Structure formats: structure tokens, C-alpha cells
XYZ file of C-alpha atoms in Angstrom:
568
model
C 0.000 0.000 0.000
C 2.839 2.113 0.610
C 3.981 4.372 -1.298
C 1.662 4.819 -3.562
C 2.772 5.008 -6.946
C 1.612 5.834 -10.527
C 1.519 8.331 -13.343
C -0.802 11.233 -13.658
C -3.090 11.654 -16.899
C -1.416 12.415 -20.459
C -3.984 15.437 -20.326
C -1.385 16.709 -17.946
C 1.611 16.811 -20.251
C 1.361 20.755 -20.557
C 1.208 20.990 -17.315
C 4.406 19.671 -16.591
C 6.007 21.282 -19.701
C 5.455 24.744 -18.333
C 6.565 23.746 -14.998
C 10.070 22.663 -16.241
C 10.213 25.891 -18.415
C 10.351 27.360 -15.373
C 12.544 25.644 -13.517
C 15.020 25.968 -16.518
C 14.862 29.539 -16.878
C 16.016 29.876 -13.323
C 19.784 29.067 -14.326
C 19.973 27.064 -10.877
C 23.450 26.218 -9.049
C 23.825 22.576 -9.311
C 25.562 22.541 -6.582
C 22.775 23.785 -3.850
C 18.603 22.589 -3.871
C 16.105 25.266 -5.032
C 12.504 25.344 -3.498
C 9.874 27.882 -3.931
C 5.851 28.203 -2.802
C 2.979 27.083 -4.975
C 1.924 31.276 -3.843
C 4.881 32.460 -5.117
C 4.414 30.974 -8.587
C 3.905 33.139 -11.581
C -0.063 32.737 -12.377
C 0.271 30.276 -15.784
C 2.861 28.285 -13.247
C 0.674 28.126 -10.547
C -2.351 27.232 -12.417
C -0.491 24.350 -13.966
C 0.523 23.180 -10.485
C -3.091 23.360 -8.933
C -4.161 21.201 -11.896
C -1.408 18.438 -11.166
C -2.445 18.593 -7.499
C -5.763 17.914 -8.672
C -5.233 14.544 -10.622
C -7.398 11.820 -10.692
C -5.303 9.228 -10.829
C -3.216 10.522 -7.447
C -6.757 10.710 -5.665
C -7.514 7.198 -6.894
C -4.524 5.904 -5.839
C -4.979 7.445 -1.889
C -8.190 6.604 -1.586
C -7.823 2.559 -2.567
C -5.310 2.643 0.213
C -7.490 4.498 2.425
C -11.293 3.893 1.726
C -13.722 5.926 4.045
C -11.803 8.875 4.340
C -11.492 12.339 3.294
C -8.603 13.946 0.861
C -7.937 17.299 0.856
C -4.819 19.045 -0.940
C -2.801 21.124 1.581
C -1.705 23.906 -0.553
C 0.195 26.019 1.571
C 2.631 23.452 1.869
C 2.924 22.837 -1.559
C 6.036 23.597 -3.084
C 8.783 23.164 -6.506
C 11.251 21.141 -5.299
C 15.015 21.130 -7.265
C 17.192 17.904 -5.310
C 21.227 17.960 -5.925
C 23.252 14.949 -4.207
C 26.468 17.139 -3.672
C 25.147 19.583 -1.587
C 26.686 20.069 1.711
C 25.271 21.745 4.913
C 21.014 20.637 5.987
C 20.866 19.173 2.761
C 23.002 15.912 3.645
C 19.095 15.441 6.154
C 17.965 13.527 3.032
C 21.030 11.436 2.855
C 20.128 9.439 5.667
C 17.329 7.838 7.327
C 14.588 10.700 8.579
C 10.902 10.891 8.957
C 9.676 14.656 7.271
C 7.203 15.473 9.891
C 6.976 15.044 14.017
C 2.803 13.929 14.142
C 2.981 10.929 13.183
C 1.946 10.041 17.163
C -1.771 11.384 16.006
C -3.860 7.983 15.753
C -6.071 7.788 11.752
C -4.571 11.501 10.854
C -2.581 11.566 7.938
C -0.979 13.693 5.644
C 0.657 12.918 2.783
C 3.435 14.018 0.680
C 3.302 13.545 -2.435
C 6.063 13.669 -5.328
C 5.233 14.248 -8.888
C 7.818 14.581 -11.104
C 8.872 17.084 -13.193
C 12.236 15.576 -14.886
C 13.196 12.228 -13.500
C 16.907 11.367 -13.102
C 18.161 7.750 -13.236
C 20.500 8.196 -10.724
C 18.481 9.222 -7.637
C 15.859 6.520 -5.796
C 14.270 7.117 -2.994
C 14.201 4.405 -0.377
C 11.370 3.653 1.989
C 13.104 1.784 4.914
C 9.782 -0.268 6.144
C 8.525 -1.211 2.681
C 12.535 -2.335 1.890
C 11.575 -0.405 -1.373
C 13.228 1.774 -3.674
C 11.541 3.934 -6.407
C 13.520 5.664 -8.768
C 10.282 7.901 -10.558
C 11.062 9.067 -13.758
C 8.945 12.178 -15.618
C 5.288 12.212 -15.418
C 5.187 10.008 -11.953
C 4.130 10.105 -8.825
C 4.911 8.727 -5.257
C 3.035 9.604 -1.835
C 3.883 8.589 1.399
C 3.383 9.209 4.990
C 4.865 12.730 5.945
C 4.879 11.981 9.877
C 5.494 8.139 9.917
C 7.613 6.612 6.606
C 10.924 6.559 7.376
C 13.094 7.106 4.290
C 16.036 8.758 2.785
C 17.258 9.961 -0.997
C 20.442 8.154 -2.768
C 22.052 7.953 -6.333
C 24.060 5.519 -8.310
C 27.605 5.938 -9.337
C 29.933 8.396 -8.116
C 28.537 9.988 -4.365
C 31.097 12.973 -4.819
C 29.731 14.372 -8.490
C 26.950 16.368 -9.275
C 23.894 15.363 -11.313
C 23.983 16.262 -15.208
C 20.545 17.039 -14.355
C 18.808 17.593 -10.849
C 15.669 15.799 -10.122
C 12.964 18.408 -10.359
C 9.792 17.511 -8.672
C 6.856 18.836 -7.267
C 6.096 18.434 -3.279
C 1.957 17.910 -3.250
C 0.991 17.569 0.438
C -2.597 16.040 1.413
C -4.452 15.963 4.325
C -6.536 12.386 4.705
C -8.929 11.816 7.532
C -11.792 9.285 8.242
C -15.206 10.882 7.748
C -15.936 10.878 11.452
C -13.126 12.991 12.530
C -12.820 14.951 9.485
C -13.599 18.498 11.492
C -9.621 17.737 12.816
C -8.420 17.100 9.665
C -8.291 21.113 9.315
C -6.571 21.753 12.538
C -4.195 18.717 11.699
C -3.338 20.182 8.477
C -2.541 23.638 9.881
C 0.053 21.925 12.625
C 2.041 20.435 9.306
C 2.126 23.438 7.501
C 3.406 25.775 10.883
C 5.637 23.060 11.493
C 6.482 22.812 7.778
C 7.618 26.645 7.354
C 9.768 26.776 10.441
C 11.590 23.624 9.132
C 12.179 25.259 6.194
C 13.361 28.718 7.722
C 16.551 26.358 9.673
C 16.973 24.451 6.928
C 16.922 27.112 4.598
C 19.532 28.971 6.904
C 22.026 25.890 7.322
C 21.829 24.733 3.636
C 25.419 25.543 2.673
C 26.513 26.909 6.131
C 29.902 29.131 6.102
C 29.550 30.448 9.995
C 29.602 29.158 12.776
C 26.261 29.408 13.538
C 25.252 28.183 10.221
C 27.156 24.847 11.154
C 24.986 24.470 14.002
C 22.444 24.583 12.813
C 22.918 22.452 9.921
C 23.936 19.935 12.597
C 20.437 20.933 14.749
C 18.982 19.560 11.325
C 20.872 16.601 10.727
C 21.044 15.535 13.817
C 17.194 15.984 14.644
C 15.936 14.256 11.635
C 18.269 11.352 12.435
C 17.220 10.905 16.111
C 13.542 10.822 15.455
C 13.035 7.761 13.046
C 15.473 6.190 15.800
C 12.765 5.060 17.777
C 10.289 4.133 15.060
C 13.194 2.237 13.247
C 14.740 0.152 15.859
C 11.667 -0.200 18.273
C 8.271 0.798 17.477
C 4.984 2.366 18.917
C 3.298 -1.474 19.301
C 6.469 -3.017 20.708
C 6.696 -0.315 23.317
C 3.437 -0.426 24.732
C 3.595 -4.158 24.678
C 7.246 -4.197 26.472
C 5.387 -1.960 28.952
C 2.676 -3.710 29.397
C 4.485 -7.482 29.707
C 6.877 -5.802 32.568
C 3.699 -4.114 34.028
C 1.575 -7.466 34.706
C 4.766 -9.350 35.263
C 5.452 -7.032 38.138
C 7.405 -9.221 41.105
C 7.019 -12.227 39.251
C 10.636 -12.836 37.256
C 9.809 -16.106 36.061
C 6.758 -15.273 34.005
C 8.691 -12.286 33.051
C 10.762 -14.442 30.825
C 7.983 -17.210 29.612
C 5.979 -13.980 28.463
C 8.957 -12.242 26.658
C 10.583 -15.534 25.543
C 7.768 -16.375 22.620
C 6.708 -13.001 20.741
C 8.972 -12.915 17.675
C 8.335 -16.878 17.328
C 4.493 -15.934 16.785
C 5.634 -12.646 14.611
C 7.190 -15.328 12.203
C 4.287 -17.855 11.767
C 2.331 -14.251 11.076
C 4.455 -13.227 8.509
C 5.149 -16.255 6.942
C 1.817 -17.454 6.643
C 0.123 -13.925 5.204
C 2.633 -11.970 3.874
C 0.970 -8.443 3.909
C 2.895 -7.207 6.761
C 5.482 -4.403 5.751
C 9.154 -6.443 5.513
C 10.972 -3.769 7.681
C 8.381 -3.897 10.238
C 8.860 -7.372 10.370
C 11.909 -7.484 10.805
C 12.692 -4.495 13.418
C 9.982 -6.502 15.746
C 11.548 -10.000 14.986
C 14.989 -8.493 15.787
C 13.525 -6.306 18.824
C 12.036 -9.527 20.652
C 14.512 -12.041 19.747
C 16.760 -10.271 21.512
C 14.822 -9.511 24.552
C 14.065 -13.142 24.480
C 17.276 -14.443 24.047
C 18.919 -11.598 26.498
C 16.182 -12.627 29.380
C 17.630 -16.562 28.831
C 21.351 -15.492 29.118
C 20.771 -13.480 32.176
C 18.807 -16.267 33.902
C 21.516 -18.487 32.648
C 24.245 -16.004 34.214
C 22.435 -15.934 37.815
C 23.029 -20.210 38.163
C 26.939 -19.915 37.941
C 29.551 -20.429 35.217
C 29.984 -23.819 33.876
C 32.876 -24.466 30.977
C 31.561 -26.925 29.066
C 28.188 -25.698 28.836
C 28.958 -22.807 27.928
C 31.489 -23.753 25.419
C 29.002 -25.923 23.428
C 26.165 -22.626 23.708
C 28.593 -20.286 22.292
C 29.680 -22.974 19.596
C 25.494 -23.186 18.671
C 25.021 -19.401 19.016
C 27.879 -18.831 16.953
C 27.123 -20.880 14.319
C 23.541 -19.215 14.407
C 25.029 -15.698 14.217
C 27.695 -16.694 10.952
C 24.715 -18.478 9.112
C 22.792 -14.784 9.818
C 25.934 -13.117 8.229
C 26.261 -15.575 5.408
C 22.592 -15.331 4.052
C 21.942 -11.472 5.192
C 19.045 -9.457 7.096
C 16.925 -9.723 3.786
C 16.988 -13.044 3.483
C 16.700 -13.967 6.992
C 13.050 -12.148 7.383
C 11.656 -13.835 4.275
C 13.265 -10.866 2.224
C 12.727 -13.674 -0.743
C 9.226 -14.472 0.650
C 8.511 -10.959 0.455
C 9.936 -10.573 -3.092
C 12.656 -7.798 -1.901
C 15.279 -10.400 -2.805
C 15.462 -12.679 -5.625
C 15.403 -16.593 -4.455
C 18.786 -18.518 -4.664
C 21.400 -20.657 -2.955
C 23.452 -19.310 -0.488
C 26.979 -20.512 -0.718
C 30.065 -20.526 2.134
C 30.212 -22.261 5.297
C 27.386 -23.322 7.287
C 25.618 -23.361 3.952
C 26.082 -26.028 1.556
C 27.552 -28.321 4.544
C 24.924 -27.910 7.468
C 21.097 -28.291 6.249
C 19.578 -24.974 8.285
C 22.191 -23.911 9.882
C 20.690 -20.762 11.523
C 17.888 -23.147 13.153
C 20.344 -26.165 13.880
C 22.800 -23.358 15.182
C 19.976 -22.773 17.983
C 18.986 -25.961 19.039
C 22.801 -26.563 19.987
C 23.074 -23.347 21.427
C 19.626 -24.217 23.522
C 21.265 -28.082 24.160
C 24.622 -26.098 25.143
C 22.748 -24.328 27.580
C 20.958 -27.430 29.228
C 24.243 -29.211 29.787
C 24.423 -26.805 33.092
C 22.686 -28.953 35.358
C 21.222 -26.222 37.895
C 19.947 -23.979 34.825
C 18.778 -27.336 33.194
C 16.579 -28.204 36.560
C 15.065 -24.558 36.718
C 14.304 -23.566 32.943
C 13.801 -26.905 31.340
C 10.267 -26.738 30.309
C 11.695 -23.166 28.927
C 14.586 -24.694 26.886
C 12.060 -26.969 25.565
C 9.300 -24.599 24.210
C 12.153 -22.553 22.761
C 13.370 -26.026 20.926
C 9.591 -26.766 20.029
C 8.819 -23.424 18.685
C 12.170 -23.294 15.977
C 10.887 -26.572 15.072
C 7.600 -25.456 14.150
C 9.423 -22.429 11.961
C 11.299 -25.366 10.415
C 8.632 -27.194 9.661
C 6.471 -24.547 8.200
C 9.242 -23.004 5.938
C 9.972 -26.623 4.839
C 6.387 -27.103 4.336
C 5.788 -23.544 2.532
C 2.259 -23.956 3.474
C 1.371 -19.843 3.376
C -1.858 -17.454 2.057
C 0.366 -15.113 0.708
C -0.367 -15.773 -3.046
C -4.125 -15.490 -2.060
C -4.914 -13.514 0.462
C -5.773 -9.898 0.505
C -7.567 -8.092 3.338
C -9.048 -6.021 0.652
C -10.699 -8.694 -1.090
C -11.892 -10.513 2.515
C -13.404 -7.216 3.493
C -15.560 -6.955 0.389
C -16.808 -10.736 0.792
C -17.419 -9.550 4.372
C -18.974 -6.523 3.586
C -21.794 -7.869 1.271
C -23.275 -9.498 4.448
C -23.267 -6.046 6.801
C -24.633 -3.753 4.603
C -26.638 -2.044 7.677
C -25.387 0.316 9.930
C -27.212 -1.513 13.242
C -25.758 -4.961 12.337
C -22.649 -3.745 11.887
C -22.978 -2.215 15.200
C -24.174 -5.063 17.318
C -21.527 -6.848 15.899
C -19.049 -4.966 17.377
C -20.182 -4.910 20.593
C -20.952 -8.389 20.221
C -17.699 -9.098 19.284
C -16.245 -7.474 22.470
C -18.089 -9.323 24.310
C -16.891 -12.789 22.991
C -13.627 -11.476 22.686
C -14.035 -10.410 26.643
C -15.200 -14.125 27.102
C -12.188 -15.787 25.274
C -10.205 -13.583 27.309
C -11.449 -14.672 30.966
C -11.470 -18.378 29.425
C -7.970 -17.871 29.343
C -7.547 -16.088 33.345
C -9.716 -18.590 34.535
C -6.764 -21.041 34.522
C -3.476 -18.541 33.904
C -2.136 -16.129 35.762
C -3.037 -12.002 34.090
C 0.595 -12.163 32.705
C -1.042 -15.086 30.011
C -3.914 -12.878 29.074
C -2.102 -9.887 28.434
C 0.224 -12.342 26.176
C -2.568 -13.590 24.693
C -4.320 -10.185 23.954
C -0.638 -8.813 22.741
C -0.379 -11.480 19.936
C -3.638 -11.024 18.760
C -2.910 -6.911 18.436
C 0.237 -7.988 16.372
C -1.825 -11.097 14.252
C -3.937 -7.293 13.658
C -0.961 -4.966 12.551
C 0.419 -7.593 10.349
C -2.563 -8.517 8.504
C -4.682 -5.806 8.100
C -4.134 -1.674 6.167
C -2.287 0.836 8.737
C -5.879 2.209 10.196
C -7.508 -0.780 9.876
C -5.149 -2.009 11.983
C -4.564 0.561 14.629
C -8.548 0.390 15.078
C -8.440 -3.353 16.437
C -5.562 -2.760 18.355
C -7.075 -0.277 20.031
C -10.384 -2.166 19.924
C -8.062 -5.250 21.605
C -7.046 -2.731 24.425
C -10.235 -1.528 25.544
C -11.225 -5.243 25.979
C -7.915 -6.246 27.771
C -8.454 -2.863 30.169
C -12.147 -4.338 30.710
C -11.005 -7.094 31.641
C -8.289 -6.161 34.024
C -10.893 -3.331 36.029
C -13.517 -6.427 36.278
C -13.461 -8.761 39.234
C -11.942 -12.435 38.606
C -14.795 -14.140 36.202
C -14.272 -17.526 36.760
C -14.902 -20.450 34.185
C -18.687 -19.694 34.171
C -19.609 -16.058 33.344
C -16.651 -16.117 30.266
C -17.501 -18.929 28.461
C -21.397 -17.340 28.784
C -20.321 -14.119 27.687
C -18.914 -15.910 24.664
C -21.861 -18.173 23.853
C -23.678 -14.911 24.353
C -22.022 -12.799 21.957
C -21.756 -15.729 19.189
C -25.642 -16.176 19.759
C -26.784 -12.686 19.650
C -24.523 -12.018 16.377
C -26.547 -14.493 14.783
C -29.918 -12.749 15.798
C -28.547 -10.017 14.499
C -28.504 -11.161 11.201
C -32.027 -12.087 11.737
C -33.355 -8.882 13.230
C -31.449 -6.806 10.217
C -32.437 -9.347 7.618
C -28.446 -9.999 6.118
C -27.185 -13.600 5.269
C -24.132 -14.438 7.627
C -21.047 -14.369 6.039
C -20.530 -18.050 7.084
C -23.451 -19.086 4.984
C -22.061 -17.869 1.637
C -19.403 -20.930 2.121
C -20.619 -23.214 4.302
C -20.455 -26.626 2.659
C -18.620 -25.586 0.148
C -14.217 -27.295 -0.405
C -12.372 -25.431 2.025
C -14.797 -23.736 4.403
C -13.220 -24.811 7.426
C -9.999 -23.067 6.426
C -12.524 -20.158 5.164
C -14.135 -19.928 8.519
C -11.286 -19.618 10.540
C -9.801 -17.124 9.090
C -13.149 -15.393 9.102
C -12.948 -15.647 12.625
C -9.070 -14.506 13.434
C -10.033 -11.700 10.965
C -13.450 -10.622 12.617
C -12.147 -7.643 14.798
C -10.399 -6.011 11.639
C -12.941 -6.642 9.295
C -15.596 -4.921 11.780
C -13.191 -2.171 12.534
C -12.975 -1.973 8.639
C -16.849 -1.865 8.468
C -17.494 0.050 10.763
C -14.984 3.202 10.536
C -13.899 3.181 7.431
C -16.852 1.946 5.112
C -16.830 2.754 1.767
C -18.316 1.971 -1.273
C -17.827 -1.664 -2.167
C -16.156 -2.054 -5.114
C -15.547 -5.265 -7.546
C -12.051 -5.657 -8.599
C -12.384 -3.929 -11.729
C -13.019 -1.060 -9.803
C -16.704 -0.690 -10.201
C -19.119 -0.229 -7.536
C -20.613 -3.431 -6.315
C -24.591 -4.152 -6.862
């Protein structure tokens, strides 16, 4: 979904004629980036630009990626934008990783920037660090992406130290996009970018090819702040943070489940992505990477606390080692599906462990893990630990083996509008999802009745991740909050028992079907029932319920066949 990419109209070809007549005419220093207003624009200029900003086909394309909501073109932040790779100063910002914008903390607000270009140039890509993607746009195309929350950065091919034969010359078209129900924000959210937008500018502007003192400041002010910000987003993420915070919270005073709860996250982020490949690849793999290591750091320091023991340890760093060289030999792509994903082309690694040890990454673990049991007063305390962590890679193995996955077939897209057909009306759609809580509140105390909280709040955090990694950005940030609110109910009601849960989940299954009734809509489960494959069809129906209401519910639009036209 992201970025969005395309190609305005042909009807706009005199549009972006007269632009680069412009830009031409200017006589610009290669050496230093040019940017001027959409306001400042001579009138034919600025007429041209409005009508670019207008296109159909960039509308199109945000609204497929974000159905029920508002778009609205931010014009005072709209701007010509002239890029050169040898400038020195602010301009080296782009160079590296950054995020454009600070708002990105503002849940189902979003503005967009948009790049249409004006000349294209070969040389210069733009890479979006979560999508693993590069797009190198050429004249006449267009790429929008998340101002406050994609992480990316500008390069070019060939020599870093020479300046372009011709700059990239594009135009910077910023939109506001909001869901319907909050759309009297969208203006407010909108004005924030643009203040913040301008005062941006004025530092950059004044560090761009700093000679004092002061302007070497604050080119480093500008360097240095859009480097620290993605920091956090990169290497740890708003999801993993709140459900760090929330496994140390409930594990409070109890250091054993502290480690079963951390020990098993990135296992289930793997059988996730694996299985439904629409989770973004760098997501994947900062929040494989961020839990594996908690995981395997809460292991080694329980290991550390029983005393050091030679041989054990010997045969542990021999496993782990082997793991780690494997991880260097086939590379960070490759290790988080980047083949599964289609970021990397499939082949055979070759080199040591390869071609001599059948998965070595996985085998490399399971000695490490058998390395670590040899110590006889760890192996008496964490066995049943040591175990599930053996179990689990085994699984992995086994499914990658297998290569049993939904990625060639399934799109949430094309779920929702097979959902969708069967909660047409506004009250069933409504009862469903407070229905749904309910069973969800249900499957939750099923769970307490015979764990301790620590097991529910695991439970609750998986299913918030099964949500972010199979469902559209908003989508997906509605059922984790949706998730939340149930996990808080849960935690402010008094112990439930076995009783009450498992009746608040007969309850909520029986009154969704009533529902049906009452609003006179077939049940989705009808359109398949008896039909090959309707087990498999119904339980994903089911893992998928909370996002698909969500979807229904706050973000409804027009259902659409997939040639586009509206649906009967």
C-alpha cells in the first residue's frame, strides 16, 4: 500500500512542460537545492501546479489505500522542489534515514506528501526503509507517502562525490486524509504540518550551505534531529513499546513469568508473517529483531544468575555462533523472508554453514539451547523453557519446509468486500461490534480462569500484532485499540471464573446471529458453508473478525468489484 505510486493523466503533459520551463529559466546552481511556494508561482505556473495537485489518478490511488476517508490538498505546503546529491550543509538530512514530519503520534490523521515529477533522473531513488523499497520515478510520476510516519532517505548511483547532469525536479503535493468521522480535525491537523512545515524550512533554509559558525549548528540541529527521530520508530516501534510496557507491568514481582511472556513473541511474529505476507518487511523485521533479543537476552541473564559452567557454555557459544555466521552468510533480507517478500530474488546461499549444514541458523539454535541445558542447575530450573524454545524453531522449520502460506491469495481487501456484502446495515454492523467485544471479553477470561493475568495480556498482545500484520495501517490501529479496551475491561472487572466467560462468549456468538435475523443480512458463514475449504474459510473469518468490523465500521466505503466498479 505504501507508497503509492503511478503516473498522472497524459492530459497533464502541458502541465508539466510549463513547470520545467520554469525551472530551466532559473539558471539554478547545481551545486545547492532550489525550493519555492505554490503562492509564489507566476499565475500560468501556478495554475499548472493546482491542476497536477488535482489529478485523478493521485486521488484514486490514496483513496484505494485508504477507503472511508477524506482527501484534501494542503496547498500552503505545496512547493517546486530542485534535489542535488552534492550539496553540503542541511541538505546531507535527506542522505540518511529521517521521517519529514513530528505527528505521526496522532492515531487515523494523515498527511501525505506527495512527489510528482517534473524531470526524473536515473541516478536518484528514494528508499522507503519499512517497505525495503526503492523507487527511482522518472517524468510524469508520482509517489506519496506518509509525511509523519515513513521513514526514508534519498540516494544515487555511481559516483557519491559528483553532481547530477541534471537535478531531479519535482513537485512536493501535500494532502491531508482523515476518516469521515473525525474529518472536522483534519483542518486543525493540516494547519500543525504546515506551521511546522515553514519553520523547518526557515533552519533548513539557513544551514543549507553553512559558512559560519552558527550556520554549522544549525545544519547539525537539522541533521542531527531528523536522524534521532526515526530512531525510535526504526529500531523499536509504537506497538512493541506499549507491549514491552505492558508485559513488565503485569509481570510485576514475578521474574519467572517475566521471561515465559517475553521468551515467545517474535516466534508468533514469524508464523504471522510467513503465513500472510501483507505485513510491511521492515516492520517485520525491526519486531523480529527487537524480541529475539529480549528473548534471548532474558535466557542469558537467567543463565548467568546459576553460575559459570565451561563446558556448557562452550558448546552454547559454539550453537550461538554458528547461528550468528549463518545470519551473516545469508543477510538481514533473506533472513526475514526478504525472498518471501519478493525484496530479494530466491537462490542458494553458498560458504560455510551453507552447503555443509542443512539450516544452519535453526540447527545453530537448538545446539546453542542443548549447550545451555548441559548446566545442570539452569537445566533443573528452565527446562520446560529450553524446551518450548526447541519446540517453537521446530515449528518455523517445519512450516518453511512445508511452505504452506496465504500469501499468493490472500488480501484483506478482497476478505473485506466478501465480508462486507453481508453487513450492509449500519445496526448490524454495530451489534456486531459490541458483540464481538463481548466474545472477545469471554475468550479472554477463558484464558484467566486457569493462567495467571501475565497469560492474558500475552494472549491479547499477539492477537494486536496477528492485527498490525494482517490488516491496512488504520484498519489495523482500530483493532488494536479495539483489543485494548477489551484487555483494560477485563483487568478493572473482578476475577470471572470459568462460568460467566464462556457465557459471555456463547452470548455474543448467539446474539450475532440474531442479528442477522433482526437486520435481515445472510451471515457471512453461509455464503461458504459446505462448500471445499470452508473450514480453512471460517477460521480465518474468525481470526479476521475484529479487523474486518473495525474496517466496516470506521472506514466503510463503497464496495467495489475488482475492476473497480461499484458493487450491486
Amino acid at each position: 500500500m505504501k507508497p503509492g505510486m503511478g503516473s498522472v493523466e497524459e492530459a497533464h503533459a502541458g502541465h508539466l512542460e510549463t513547470l520545467l520551463s520554469f525551472v530551466d529559466s532559473k539558471e539554478l546552481d547545481r551545486r545547492e537545492t532550489f525550493h519555492v511556494w505554490e503562492a509564489e508561482l507566476p499565475p500560468a505556473e501556478r495554475e499548472a501546479f493546482g491542476a497536477l495537485a488535482e489529478s485523478a489518478a493521485i486521488r484514486e490511488s490514496i483513496l484505494e489505500a485508504f477507503p472511508g476517508c477524506t482527501v484534501h490538498n494542503v496547498s500552503s505546503m505545496d512547493e517546486v522542489y530542485v534535489s542535488n546529491m552534492g550539496a553540503k550543509g542541511s541538505d546531507n538530512a535527506f542522505l540518511q534515514h529521517h521521517i519529514d514530519g513530528p505527528f505521526g503520534f496522532f492515531p487515523f490523521l494523515t498527511l501525505l506528501r506527495c512527489l510528482v515529477v517534473i524531470r526524473g533522473n536515473d541516478r536518484v531513488a528514494t528508499v522507503f526503509v519499512a517497505q525495503k523499497r526503492a523507487s527511482t520515478l522518472r517524468t510524469g510520476q508520482f509517489c506519496w507517502f506518509d509525511y509523519n510516519r515513513d521513514i526514508h532517505y534519498i540516494t544515487k548511483s555511481g559516483d557519491q562525490e559528483e553532481l547530477l547532469d541534471d537535478s531531479r525536479i519535482c513537485l512536493k503535493v501535500h494532502y491531508a486524509v482523515a476518516p469521515q468521522w473525525i474529518g472536522p480535525v483534519r483542518g486543525l491537523f493540516a494547519g500543525w504540518n504546515d506551521t511546522y512545515n515553514r519553520r523547518a524550512r526557515q533552519l533548513f533554509l539557513a544551514s543549507k550551505n553553512p559558512q559560519s559558525a552558527i550556520g554549522k549548528f544549525l545544519g547539525a540541529v537539522v541533521n542531527g534531529g531528523t536522524f534521532l527521530y526515526p530512531l525510535f520508530l526504526r529500531y523499536v516501534g509504537v506497538l512493541n513499546l506499549l507491549v514491552i510496557l505492558l508485559f513488565w507491568q503485569v509481570t510485576a514481582g514475578q521474574p519467572v513469568e517475566r521471561t515465559y511472556v517475553f521468551s515467545f513473541v517474535h516466534y508468533f511474529l514469524y508464523f504471522v508473517a510467513y503465513a500472510f505476507r501483507a505485513v510491511e518487511p521492515g516492520k517485520f523485521a525491526r519486531d523480529a529483531t527487537l524480541f529475539q533479543l529480549i528473548a534471548l537476552g532474558t535466557l542469558f541473564y537467567q543463565y548467568g544468575r546459576m553460575g559459570l559452567d565451561v563446558p556448557s557454555l562452550a558448546v552454547a557459544a559454539a550453537g550461538f555462533g554458528l547461528s550468528g555466521l549463518a545470519f551473516l552468510r545469508l543477510g538481514a533480507d533473506r533472513t526475514y523472508f526478504g525472498a518471501e517478500f519478493g525484496i530479494v530474488a530466491p537462490g542458494r546461499v553458498s560458504g560455510f554453514p551453507y552447503g555443509v549444514i542443512p539450516h544452519p541458523m535453526i540447527a545453530g539454535k537448538l545446539i546453542g539451547f542443548a549447550g545451555l541445558a548441559l548446566h545442570a542447575p539452569f537445566r533443573a530450573a528452565w527446562w520446560p523453557l529450553l524446551v518450548a524454545h526447541v519446540v517453537c524453531y521446530l515449528l518455523v522449520l517445519c512450516q518453511e519446509v512445508a511452505g504452506r502460506h496465504l500469501g499468493d491469495s490472500y488480501r484483506f481487501e478482497a476478505t473485506y468486500r466478501d465480508f462486507a456484502r453481508f453487513h450492509q446495515r449500519t445496526g448490524n454492523v454495530v451489534v456486531h461490534l459490541v458483540t464481538t467485544g463481548i466474545g472477545l471479553l469471554g475468550i479472554l477470561g477463558l484464558i484467566g480462569a486457569s493462567a495467571p493475568p501475565s497469560a492474558v495480556a500475552f494472549a491479547a498482545a499477539l492477537y494486536a500484532f496477528f492485527c498490525a500484520y494482517t490488516a491496512p495501517d488504520q484498519t489495523a490501529l482500530m483493532s488494536i485499540l479495539y483489543v485494548g479496551v477489551v484487555l483494560a475491561a477485563y483487568f478493572v472487572l473482578p476475577p470471572l471464573g470459568w462460568l460467566v466467560p464462556a457465557g459471555l462468549l456463547v452470548a455474543g456468538t448467539l446474539a450475532q446471529e440474531l442479528s442477522h435475523v433482526v437486520y435481515r443480512e445472510r451471515t457471512y458463514l453461509s455464503s461458504y458453508q459446505g462448500q471445499r475449504g470452508a473450514w480453512g474459510q471460517f477460521v480465518l473469518h474468525s481470526v479476521l473478525l475484529v479487523p474486518l468490523l473495525c474496517r466496516a465500521a470506521f472506514f466503510r466505503a463503497a464496495i467495489r468489484d475488482p475492476s473497480g466498479q461499484p458493487a450491486a
